[in-house]
C-alpha cells in the first residue's frame, strides 16, 4: 500500500473498527477464561516476513483485532489474580484511547501545555488522595520500577552531596559504597533500580527478625548509628502476604540518624485511600521519596507509575541540567517533566489518571479498595472452611496467601503438589494465580485488585483450586 500519507482517509475507519470490536469484547470479558488454549495458535499469525508493500491500514487492524481479542491473556478481566495486575476502568480506558488519538509529546511544556498541565493536576490530586504533603515534587513514570529508580536516584544525589560530590555531573568515581538497608520485604524492583544506578543489586543489607522478612527495627537502629549517611527502603505492601514495614518507626530512625527514607508503595500506598487501612501507611508522609504504580490498584492502563520527592529541587538536580542549546532552560512557571524523571520522550500518561480520578473521585476509589479487601476476606473464609486448604498469612489488604493441603499428604510432598497445582491453574485458564515461596513453603498468592472482580470470581478461584488439586491427587 506504500506511503501512509495515501492511507489518511482510513484513519477514522480504523479507529471505528476498534470501537465496534470493543463493545462485544468488553461484554464478554467477565465470562472469558483468562487464557483460552484453543486460540493459542493464533499468535503464530503475527509472524512472517516483513511485508514489502504492506497490506494496508484496514487489513492490518482487522488482523490484529482478530488475533488479539482471541489470543490475548485476558488480564484486564476479573479472574486474573496472578502478580498484582489491575484492569482499566471505563474512564481510564477511554482516556487512553484519547491519549493515542492526541499523541502528545509531553516532555516539554512547549510541545504540549495540555499534557504538562494535566500531569501537574494529576500529581496534586494523587498527593491529596494518598495523604502526601502538597509541597512534594513529583513526576509520572512508566512503572513502579521507574518510580523506584527516580526516588533512589534522588537519594544517590543526596548521599553523594554529603560526600562533596555532584554525582550527576561527575559520577560515582572515588565515592565509598552507599549503605542501603531494608527488610526481607524488599522487592526486585528496588534491587533493579539500585543495579541501574550503579549501586549494586545486592548492596541492600536485609535486616529481618523472622523467616517472613519482618524488619528488625533495633538492628536497623544499631546499623545506622555507625553507617554514616544511608538510604532506607521501606516497603508499603509485600507481595507474598501483603504485610507492611513499620514506616513510622523507619521515619523516626531516618530523622534520628540523618538517613534518606525511600518507600516502595507500588500497590500498598493506596491503602491510604480508606480509613480502614490508612494506618498501614502511617509515616509515609515523612518519607524523602515515595514510589507507586497506577496500573495496579488504581486500575489505569499500562504503563503508569508515579514518584514523589520531598525536595522538589532534587528531581531537577538529578535528571536535568543537560546544557543543550535547543532545549529550554528550567522554568518555575512552566514545568518540563523530562527534567524531573528518567524519560525524555514521554507518553501523555496523565490523561487516563486524570479521567479515572475525575470520574470516580475519592469516594469511588475508597469503595474499590474496601470492596477488594472484603473479597480477600471472603476468600480467606472459604479457605479456612475447606478441609483441604490452609491459609498461611493474615489477610492485610487483597493478597491471600494459602496452599492446598489435603488430609493424608505428608508435609514433604506439599511443596511439589502446590507447585504442580500452580502450573495446572495456568494451563486450565479459567482463573490465573501463581505460586511463590512464603516462609519456606510453596504457596498460592492471588491478588484481588481488578475493579471488575466480584464474589462469584473469588468463589470460582477457590473451587477451581480444589478441583484441580483433587485431579492431581487422583493421577499421582
Short mmCIF file of C-alpha atoms in Angstrom, two decimals:
data_model
loop_
_atom_site.label_atom_id
_atom_site.label_comp_id
_atom_site.label_asym_id
_atom_site.label_seq_id
_atom_site.Cartn_x
_atom_site.Cartn_y
_atom_site.Cartn_z
CA UNK A 1 0.00 0.00 0.00
CA UNK A 2 3.03 2.27 0.22
CA UNK A 3 3.28 5.71 1.90
CA UNK A 4 0.89 6.10 4.88
CA UNK A 5 0.02 9.54 3.50
CA UNK A 6 -2.04 7.69 0.93
CA UNK A 7 -3.97 5.99 3.73
CA UNK A 8 -5.04 9.14 5.59
CA UNK A 9 -8.67 8.53 4.67
CA UNK A 10 -8.51 5.19 6.50
CA UNK A 11 -7.71 6.66 9.93
CA UNK A 12 -11.27 7.20 11.16
CA UNK A 13 -12.49 3.85 9.80
CA UNK A 14 -9.62 2.01 11.53
CA UNK A 15 -10.48 3.63 14.86
CA UNK A 16 -14.13 2.82 14.23
CA UNK A 17 -13.22 -0.85 13.75
CA UNK A 18 -11.60 -0.87 17.17
CA UNK A 19 -14.60 0.89 18.72
CA UNK A 20 -17.02 -1.60 17.17
CA UNK A 21 -14.93 -4.53 18.44
CA UNK A 22 -14.67 -3.05 21.93
CA UNK A 23 -18.32 -3.49 22.91
CA UNK A 24 -18.58 -7.24 22.32
CA UNK A 25 -15.12 -7.87 23.77
CA UNK A 26 -15.80 -5.93 26.97
CA UNK A 27 -19.24 -7.55 27.36
CA UNK A 28 -17.66 -11.00 27.10
CA UNK A 29 -14.62 -10.24 29.24
CA UNK A 30 -16.17 -11.12 32.65
CA UNK A 31 -17.08 -14.57 31.33
CA UNK A 32 -13.97 -15.45 29.31
CA UNK A 33 -11.29 -17.80 30.58
CA UNK A 34 -8.18 -15.85 31.41
CA UNK A 35 -6.35 -17.78 28.71
CA UNK A 36 -8.09 -19.86 26.10
CA UNK A 37 -5.75 -22.60 24.90
CA UNK A 38 -7.92 -23.25 21.84
CA UNK A 39 -6.83 -19.89 20.44
CA UNK A 40 -3.15 -20.08 21.41
CA UNK A 41 -2.16 -20.98 17.85
CA UNK A 42 -3.34 -17.59 16.61
CA UNK A 43 -0.21 -15.86 17.90
CA UNK A 44 1.66 -17.58 15.08
CA UNK A 45 -0.37 -15.44 12.66
CA UNK A 46 1.59 -12.41 13.87
CA UNK A 47 4.75 -13.84 12.35
CA UNK A 48 6.09 -13.94 8.81
CA UNK A 49 8.43 -11.95 6.63
CA UNK A 50 8.40 -8.14 6.69
CA UNK A 51 5.81 -7.07 4.08
CA UNK A 52 7.25 -5.32 1.07
CA UNK A 53 4.32 -3.17 0.01
CA UNK A 54 2.11 -3.68 3.08
CA UNK A 55 -1.48 -4.91 3.32
CA UNK A 56 -2.99 -1.54 4.16
CA UNK A 57 -4.46 0.04 7.30
CA UNK A 58 -7.81 -1.74 7.33
CA UNK A 59 -6.38 -5.21 6.73
CA UNK A 60 -3.65 -4.80 9.34
CA UNK A 61 -6.00 -3.52 12.05
CA UNK A 62 -8.60 -6.17 11.25
CA UNK A 63 -5.99 -8.90 11.59
CA UNK A 64 -4.72 -7.56 14.89
CA UNK A 65 -8.27 -7.45 16.26
CA UNK A 66 -8.96 -10.99 15.04
CA UNK A 67 -5.83 -12.32 16.72
CA UNK A 68 -5.75 -10.12 19.79
CA UNK A 69 -9.32 -10.46 21.02
CA UNK A 70 -8.97 -14.24 20.96
CA UNK A 71 -5.33 -14.97 21.79
CA UNK A 72 -4.66 -12.27 24.38
CA UNK A 73 -4.31 -13.17 28.02
CA UNK A 74 -7.45 -11.57 29.42
CA UNK A 75 -5.58 -9.96 32.28
CA UNK A 76 -7.93 -6.98 32.28
CA UNK A 77 -10.78 -9.31 33.26
CA UNK A 78 -11.98 -10.16 36.77
CA UNK A 79 -10.32 -13.57 37.18
CA UNK A 80 -6.67 -12.65 36.65
CA UNK A 81 -5.22 -12.97 40.15
CA UNK A 82 -1.57 -13.50 39.19
CA UNK A 83 1.06 -10.97 40.29
CA UNK A 84 -0.64 -7.62 41.12
CA UNK A 85 -2.41 -6.54 37.95
CA UNK A 86 -5.43 -4.25 37.82
CA UNK A 87 -7.70 -3.73 34.85
CA UNK A 88 -8.58 -0.41 33.25
CA UNK A 89 -11.68 1.41 34.47
CA UNK A 90 -14.06 2.61 31.73
CA UNK A 91 -12.92 6.22 32.12
CA UNK A 92 -9.22 5.33 32.13
CA UNK A 93 -9.54 3.04 29.13
CA UNK A 94 -11.38 5.64 27.07
CA UNK A 95 -8.86 8.30 28.09
CA UNK A 96 -6.05 6.02 26.95
CA UNK A 97 -7.65 5.98 23.52
CA UNK A 98 -7.70 9.79 23.70
CA UNK A 99 -4.00 9.66 24.60
CA UNK A 100 -3.23 7.76 21.41
CA UNK A 101 -5.54 9.98 19.37
CA UNK A 102 -3.87 13.21 20.52
CA UNK A 103 -0.35 11.67 20.55
CA UNK A 104 1.22 14.46 22.59
CA UNK A 105 4.96 14.92 23.11
CA UNK A 106 4.89 15.51 26.84
CA UNK A 107 8.49 16.12 27.84
CA UNK A 108 8.28 19.90 27.45
CA UNK A 109 5.62 22.47 28.22
CA UNK A 110 6.46 23.98 24.83
CA UNK A 111 5.39 20.85 22.95
CA UNK A 112 2.19 20.25 24.95
CA UNK A 113 0.87 22.68 27.58
CA UNK A 114 -2.19 20.38 27.71
CA UNK A 115 -0.20 17.32 28.78
CA UNK A 116 2.04 19.26 31.17
CA UNK A 117 -0.93 20.86 32.90
CA UNK A 118 -2.73 17.51 33.11
CA UNK A 119 0.33 15.96 34.76
CA UNK A 120 0.59 18.82 37.24
CA UNK A 121 -3.08 18.48 38.19
CA UNK A 122 -2.90 14.68 38.45
CA UNK A 123 0.17 14.79 40.69
CA UNK A 124 -1.61 17.23 43.00
CA UNK A 125 -4.74 15.05 43.09
CA UNK A 126 -2.67 11.95 43.81
CA UNK A 127 -0.93 13.66 46.72
CA UNK A 128 -4.34 14.58 48.13
CA UNK A 129 -5.64 11.03 47.62
CA UNK A 130 -2.58 9.38 49.16
CA UNK A 131 -2.03 11.76 52.07
CA UNK A 132 1.30 13.16 50.89
CA UNK A 133 2.32 16.77 51.53
CA UNK A 134 1.37 19.21 48.79
CA UNK A 135 4.92 20.55 48.82
CA UNK A 136 6.39 17.28 47.49
CA UNK A 137 7.70 17.29 43.93
CA UNK A 138 6.52 14.59 41.59
CA UNK A 139 6.66 13.03 38.16
CA UNK A 140 4.77 10.31 36.31
CA UNK A 141 6.84 7.33 35.22
CA UNK A 142 6.27 4.17 33.15
CA UNK A 143 6.15 1.83 36.18
CA UNK A 144 6.92 1.35 39.85
CA UNK A 145 10.39 0.20 38.85
CA UNK A 146 10.98 3.52 37.09
CA UNK A 147 9.42 5.32 40.07
CA UNK A 148 11.79 3.50 42.44
CA UNK A 149 14.64 4.39 40.10
CA UNK A 150 13.57 8.05 40.27
CA UNK A 151 13.38 8.19 44.06
CA UNK A 152 16.58 6.23 44.61
CA UNK A 153 18.43 8.34 42.04
CA UNK A 154 17.49 11.40 44.11
CA UNK A 155 18.70 9.54 47.19
CA UNK A 156 22.01 8.83 45.44
CA UNK A 157 22.38 12.53 44.61
CA UNK A 158 21.65 13.47 48.25
CA UNK A 159 24.17 10.91 49.55
CA UNK A 160 26.91 11.94 47.11
CA UNK A 161 26.50 15.58 48.09
CA UNK A 162 27.08 14.55 51.71
CA UNK A 163 30.48 13.41 50.43
CA UNK A 164 31.06 16.61 48.47
CA UNK A 165 30.40 15.10 45.03
CA UNK A 166 27.93 16.11 42.29
CA UNK A 167 27.19 12.60 41.10
CA UNK A 168 25.02 13.78 38.17
CA UNK A 169 27.99 15.62 36.72
CA UNK A 170 30.94 13.54 37.89
CA UNK A 171 29.63 10.02 38.53
CA UNK A 172 30.47 7.64 41.36
CA UNK A 173 34.25 7.52 40.98
CA UNK A 174 36.01 7.99 44.31
CA UNK A 175 32.89 7.55 46.43
CA UNK A 176 32.53 4.82 49.06
CA UNK A 177 29.78 2.23 48.80
CA UNK A 178 26.32 3.62 49.58
CA UNK A 179 24.81 1.88 52.66
CA UNK A 180 21.28 0.65 51.84
CA UNK A 181 19.07 -1.09 54.42
CA UNK A 182 15.70 -2.78 54.14
CA UNK A 183 13.62 -5.64 55.49
CA UNK A 184 13.12 -9.02 53.91
CA UNK A 185 10.20 -7.46 52.07
CA UNK A 186 12.45 -5.56 49.65
CA UNK A 187 11.16 -6.06 46.10
CA UNK A 188 13.23 -6.93 43.00
CA UNK A 189 12.05 -3.59 41.58
CA UNK A 190 14.13 -1.72 44.18
CA UNK A 191 17.09 -4.01 43.58
CA UNK A 192 16.82 -3.40 39.84
CA UNK A 193 16.80 0.35 40.42
CA UNK A 194 19.96 0.09 42.53
CA UNK A 195 21.52 -2.06 39.81
CA UNK A 196 20.79 0.54 37.14
CA UNK A 197 22.14 3.33 39.35
CA UNK A 198 25.50 1.59 39.66
CA UNK A 199 24.96 0.97 43.37
CA UNK A 200 24.63 -2.79 43.11
CA UNK A 201 21.61 -5.06 43.05
CA UNK A 202 22.92 -6.94 46.08
CA UNK A 203 24.01 -3.87 48.02
CA UNK A 204 20.89 -3.97 50.19
CA UNK A 205 21.54 -5.10 53.77
CA UNK A 206 18.45 -7.08 54.76
CA UNK A 207 17.64 -6.81 58.45
CA UNK A 208 14.86 -9.28 59.19
CA UNK A 209 13.69 -10.60 62.55
CA UNK A 210 11.88 -13.71 61.28
CA UNK A 211 11.50 -16.01 58.30
CA UNK A 212 8.66 -13.92 56.90
CA UNK A 213 11.07 -11.00 56.46
CA UNK A 214 9.68 -8.54 59.03
CA UNK A 215 12.01 -5.64 59.76
CA UNK A 216 14.30 -5.83 62.79
CA UNK A 217 13.95 -2.21 63.92
CA UNK A 218 16.52 -2.50 66.72
CA UNK A 219 19.12 -3.94 64.34
CA UNK A 220 18.45 -1.11 61.91
CA UNK A 221 18.95 1.44 64.69
CA UNK A 222 22.31 -0.11 65.56
CA UNK A 223 23.47 -0.21 61.93
CA UNK A 224 22.53 3.41 61.30
CA UNK A 225 24.46 4.53 64.37
CA UNK A 226 27.72 3.60 62.63
CA UNK A 227 26.95 3.64 58.89
CA UNK A 228 27.15 7.32 58.08
CA UNK A 229 24.67 8.74 55.55
CA UNK A 230 22.47 5.84 54.43
CA UNK A 231 19.33 5.01 52.46
CA UNK A 232 16.43 3.05 53.97
CA UNK A 233 13.92 1.28 51.73
CA UNK A 234 10.55 0.87 53.38
CA UNK A 235 8.04 -1.45 51.76
CA UNK A 236 4.37 -0.48 51.76
CA UNK A 237 2.92 -3.83 50.81
CA UNK A 238 4.84 -7.09 50.49
CA UNK A 239 3.99 -9.28 47.52
CA UNK A 240 3.58 -12.66 49.22
CA UNK A 241 1.37 -11.86 52.19
CA UNK A 242 0.60 -8.16 51.78
CA UNK A 243 2.34 -7.10 55.02
CA UNK A 244 3.89 -3.64 55.57
CA UNK A 245 7.13 -2.37 57.03
CA UNK A 246 6.68 -0.10 60.09
CA UNK A 247 7.05 3.13 58.12
CA UNK A 248 6.52 5.41 61.11
CA UNK A 249 9.34 3.74 63.04
CA UNK A 250 11.57 3.88 59.96
CA UNK A 251 10.84 7.59 59.58
CA UNK A 252 11.84 8.10 63.22
CA UNK A 253 15.14 6.32 62.63
CA UNK A 254 15.79 8.24 59.42
CA UNK A 255 15.26 11.51 61.24
CA UNK A 256 17.41 10.47 64.22
CA UNK A 257 20.35 9.27 62.13
CA UNK A 258 20.12 11.64 59.17
CA UNK A 259 19.21 8.93 56.66
CA UNK A 260 17.10 9.07 53.49
CA UNK A 261 13.85 7.09 53.65
CA UNK A 262 12.51 5.79 50.35
CA UNK A 263 9.15 4.00 50.35
CA UNK A 264 8.27 1.46 47.68
CA UNK A 265 4.48 1.68 47.71
CA UNK A 266 3.89 0.09 44.31
CA UNK A 267 0.43 -1.17 45.27
CA UNK A 268 0.25 -0.76 49.02
CA UNK A 269 0.37 3.04 49.05
CA UNK A 270 -3.29 3.05 48.00
CA UNK A 271 -4.24 1.72 51.43
CA UNK A 272 -4.23 5.42 52.34
CA UNK A 273 -7.49 5.84 50.43
CA UNK A 274 -9.60 4.10 53.11
CA UNK A 275 -9.77 4.86 56.86
CA UNK A 276 -9.96 1.08 57.33
CA UNK A 277 -6.44 0.61 56.01
CA UNK A 278 -4.78 4.04 56.18
CA UNK A 279 -2.92 3.13 59.37
CA UNK A 280 -0.79 0.73 57.36
CA UNK A 281 0.96 3.64 55.64
CA UNK A 282 1.26 5.94 58.63
CA UNK A 283 4.62 7.68 58.34
CA UNK A 284 4.81 7.68 54.54
CA UNK A 285 4.19 11.43 54.57
CA UNK A 286 7.58 11.77 56.30
CA UNK A 287 9.50 9.83 53.65
CA UNK A 288 12.04 11.57 51.44
CA UNK A 289 10.83 9.74 48.32
CA UNK A 290 7.86 7.54 47.50
CA UNK A 291 7.10 5.27 44.52
CA UNK A 292 3.75 3.86 43.42
CA UNK A 293 2.07 2.20 40.47
CA UNK A 294 -1.13 3.29 38.74
CA UNK A 295 -1.70 0.13 36.71
CA UNK A 296 -2.07 -1.90 39.86
CA UNK A 297 -4.68 -0.81 42.39
CA UNK A 298 -5.63 2.45 40.66
CA UNK A 299 -6.76 0.39 37.64
CA UNK A 300 -5.42 2.54 34.80
CA UNK A 301 -3.86 1.03 31.65
CA UNK A 302 -0.23 0.13 31.31
CA UNK A 303 2.03 1.93 31.67
CA UNK A 304 1.59 4.14 34.73
CA UNK A 305 3.88 4.83 37.68
CA UNK A 306 4.48 7.83 39.91
CA UNK A 307 7.32 9.16 42.05
CA UNK A 308 7.16 11.81 44.77
CA UNK A 309 10.16 13.51 46.39
CA UNK A 310 10.16 15.71 49.49
CA UNK A 311 12.67 18.15 47.98
CA UNK A 312 11.33 19.09 44.52
CA UNK A 313 14.70 20.57 43.53
CA UNK A 314 16.28 17.12 43.90
CA UNK A 315 14.40 15.94 40.81
CA UNK A 316 15.87 18.57 38.52
CA UNK A 317 19.33 18.25 40.06
CA UNK A 318 19.20 14.53 39.32
CA UNK A 319 17.55 14.48 35.89
CA UNK A 320 18.01 17.98 34.41
CA UNK A 321 20.95 20.21 33.55
CA UNK A 322 21.71 18.99 30.04
CA UNK A 323 23.46 22.18 28.80
CA UNK A 324 21.80 21.80 25.40
CA UNK A 325 21.08 24.93 23.40
CA UNK A 326 17.90 23.79 21.66
CA UNK A 327 16.16 22.77 24.89
CA UNK A 328 14.55 25.39 27.15
CA UNK A 329 16.08 26.34 30.47
CA UNK A 330 14.29 25.30 33.67
CA UNK A 331 11.27 27.48 34.38
CA UNK A 332 9.44 27.80 37.69
CA UNK A 333 6.15 28.57 35.93
CA UNK A 334 6.16 26.07 33.09
CA UNK A 335 7.18 22.59 34.21
CA UNK A 336 9.24 20.47 31.83
CA UNK A 337 8.70 16.98 33.17
CA UNK A 338 11.54 15.50 31.16
CA UNK A 339 13.86 17.26 33.64
CA UNK A 340 12.13 15.54 36.60
CA UNK A 341 12.45 11.88 35.69
CA UNK A 342 14.42 9.37 33.63
CA UNK A 343 12.43 9.77 30.40
CA UNK A 344 12.88 12.48 27.82
CA UNK A 345 10.33 11.29 25.25
CA UNK A 346 7.19 10.58 27.26
CA UNK A 347 3.65 9.35 26.64
CA UNK A 348 0.84 11.53 28.00
CA UNK A 349 0.05 9.03 30.73
CA UNK A 350 -1.59 11.72 32.84
CA UNK A 351 -4.77 11.57 30.73
CA UNK A 352 -6.04 8.14 31.93
CA UNK A 353 -5.15 9.07 35.51
CA UNK A 354 -6.96 12.39 35.20
CA UNK A 355 -10.03 10.70 33.73
CA UNK A 356 -10.32 7.96 36.35
CA UNK A 357 -9.78 10.38 39.25
CA UNK A 358 -12.26 12.84 37.75
CA UNK A 359 -14.81 10.10 37.02
CA UNK A 360 -14.83 8.23 40.34
CA UNK A 361 -13.24 10.63 42.81
CA UNK A 362 -12.04 9.89 46.30
CA UNK A 363 -15.24 8.07 47.28
CA UNK A 364 -15.19 5.73 44.29
CA UNK A 365 -11.61 4.68 44.85
CA UNK A 366 -12.22 4.21 48.56
CA UNK A 367 -15.17 1.95 47.71
CA UNK A 368 -13.00 -0.12 45.37
CA UNK A 369 -10.22 -0.52 47.96
CA UNK A 370 -12.69 -1.63 50.62
CA UNK A 371 -14.53 -3.96 48.26
CA UNK A 372 -11.29 -5.71 47.31
CA UNK A 373 -10.37 -6.14 50.95
CA UNK A 374 -13.83 -7.61 51.59
CA UNK A 375 -13.36 -10.04 48.70
CA UNK A 376 -9.98 -11.11 50.07
CA UNK A 377 -11.53 -11.73 53.48
CA UNK A 378 -14.30 -13.72 51.79
CA UNK A 379 -11.73 -15.89 50.02
CA UNK A 380 -9.92 -16.29 53.33
CA UNK A 381 -13.11 -17.62 54.93
CA UNK A 382 -13.59 -20.10 52.07
CA UNK A 383 -10.04 -21.33 52.64
CA UNK A 384 -10.44 -21.69 56.39
CA UNK A 385 -13.73 -23.57 55.94
CA UNK A 386 -12.24 -26.02 53.41
CA UNK A 387 -10.64 -29.18 54.86
CA UNK A 388 -8.03 -29.29 52.09
CA UNK A 389 -6.87 -25.65 52.06
CA UNK A 390 -4.61 -23.81 54.51
CA UNK A 391 -4.32 -20.04 54.99
CA UNK A 392 -0.65 -19.17 55.53
CA UNK A 393 -0.65 -15.43 56.27
CA UNK A 394 -3.03 -12.91 57.82
CA UNK A 395 -5.04 -11.02 55.20
CA UNK A 396 -3.99 -7.38 55.30
CA UNK A 397 -5.35 -5.98 52.04
CA UNK A 398 -6.07 -8.01 48.93
CA UNK A 399 -3.40 -10.72 48.80
CA UNK A 400 -4.46 -14.14 50.05
CA UNK A 401 -1.52 -16.47 50.71
CA UNK A 402 -2.57 -20.11 51.05
CA UNK A 403 -1.81 -23.62 49.90
CA UNK A 404 -3.55 -26.84 49.01
CA UNK A 405 -3.14 -29.22 51.95
CA UNK A 406 -5.36 -32.29 51.63
CA UNK A 407 -5.56 -34.69 54.58
CA UNK A 408 -3.10 -37.55 54.45
CA UNK A 409 -0.50 -35.88 52.24
CA UNK A 410 2.85 -35.68 54.07
CA UNK A 411 4.47 -32.30 54.63
CA UNK A 412 7.43 -33.35 52.48
CA UNK A 413 5.15 -33.73 49.44
CA UNK A 414 3.20 -30.48 49.77
CA UNK A 415 5.67 -28.17 48.02
CA UNK A 416 5.77 -30.29 44.89
CA UNK A 417 1.99 -30.73 44.94
CA UNK A 418 1.38 -26.99 45.19
CA UNK A 419 3.96 -26.19 42.54
CA UNK A 420 2.20 -28.54 40.12
CA UNK A 421 -1.14 -27.08 41.15
CA UNK A 422 0.09 -23.60 40.20
CA UNK A 423 1.09 -24.91 36.78
CA UNK A 424 -2.28 -26.63 36.41
CA UNK A 425 -4.11 -23.37 37.17
CA UNK A 426 -2.26 -21.61 34.36
CA UNK A 427 -2.87 -24.45 31.92
CA UNK A 428 -6.54 -24.67 32.88
CA UNK A 429 -7.03 -20.96 32.20
CA UNK A 430 -10.37 -20.38 33.95
CA UNK A 431 -8.61 -18.37 36.64
CA UNK A 432 -5.00 -17.25 36.99
CA UNK A 433 -2.97 -17.43 40.19
CA UNK A 434 0.71 -18.17 40.58
CA UNK A 435 2.94 -19.71 43.18
CA UNK A 436 5.53 -18.23 45.49
CA UNK A 437 7.63 -19.41 48.42
CA UNK A 438 6.41 -18.00 51.72
CA UNK A 439 8.22 -18.85 54.96
CA UNK A 440 9.82 -21.78 53.17
CA UNK A 441 6.54 -23.18 51.81
CA UNK A 442 5.34 -23.21 48.20
CA UNK A 443 2.06 -21.32 48.20
CA UNK A 444 -0.53 -19.65 46.00
CA UNK A 445 -0.86 -15.88 46.36
CA UNK A 446 -3.82 -14.49 44.41
CA UNK A 447 -4.10 -10.71 44.37
CA UNK A 448 -7.57 -9.19 44.10
CA UNK A 449 -7.12 -5.75 42.51
CA UNK A 450 -9.31 -5.69 39.39
CA UNK A 451 -12.28 -3.31 39.52
CA UNK A 452 -14.46 -5.96 37.81
CA UNK A 453 -13.85 -8.76 40.33
CA UNK A 454 -16.90 -10.00 42.24
CA UNK A 455 -17.77 -12.59 44.89
CA UNK A 456 -18.54 -15.06 42.10
CA UNK A 457 -14.98 -14.73 40.79
CA UNK A 458 -13.22 -15.37 44.12
CA UNK A 459 -15.57 -18.28 44.86
CA UNK A 460 -14.67 -19.75 41.48
CA UNK A 461 -10.97 -19.42 42.29
CA UNK A 462 -11.39 -21.45 45.48
CA UNK A 463 -13.44 -24.15 43.77
CA UNK A 464 -11.07 -24.47 40.78
CA UNK A 465 -8.07 -24.80 43.10
CA UNK A 466 -9.78 -27.63 44.98
CA UNK A 467 -10.97 -29.31 41.78
CA UNK A 468 -7.55 -29.27 40.14
CA UNK A 469 -5.91 -30.33 43.39
CA UNK A 470 -8.14 -33.41 43.59
CA UNK A 471 -7.35 -34.22 39.97
CA UNK A 472 -3.62 -34.10 40.70
CA UNK A 473 -4.08 -36.45 43.64
CA UNK A 474 -6.02 -39.00 41.61
CA UNK A 475 -3.43 -39.03 38.81
CA UNK A 476 -0.40 -39.44 41.10
#
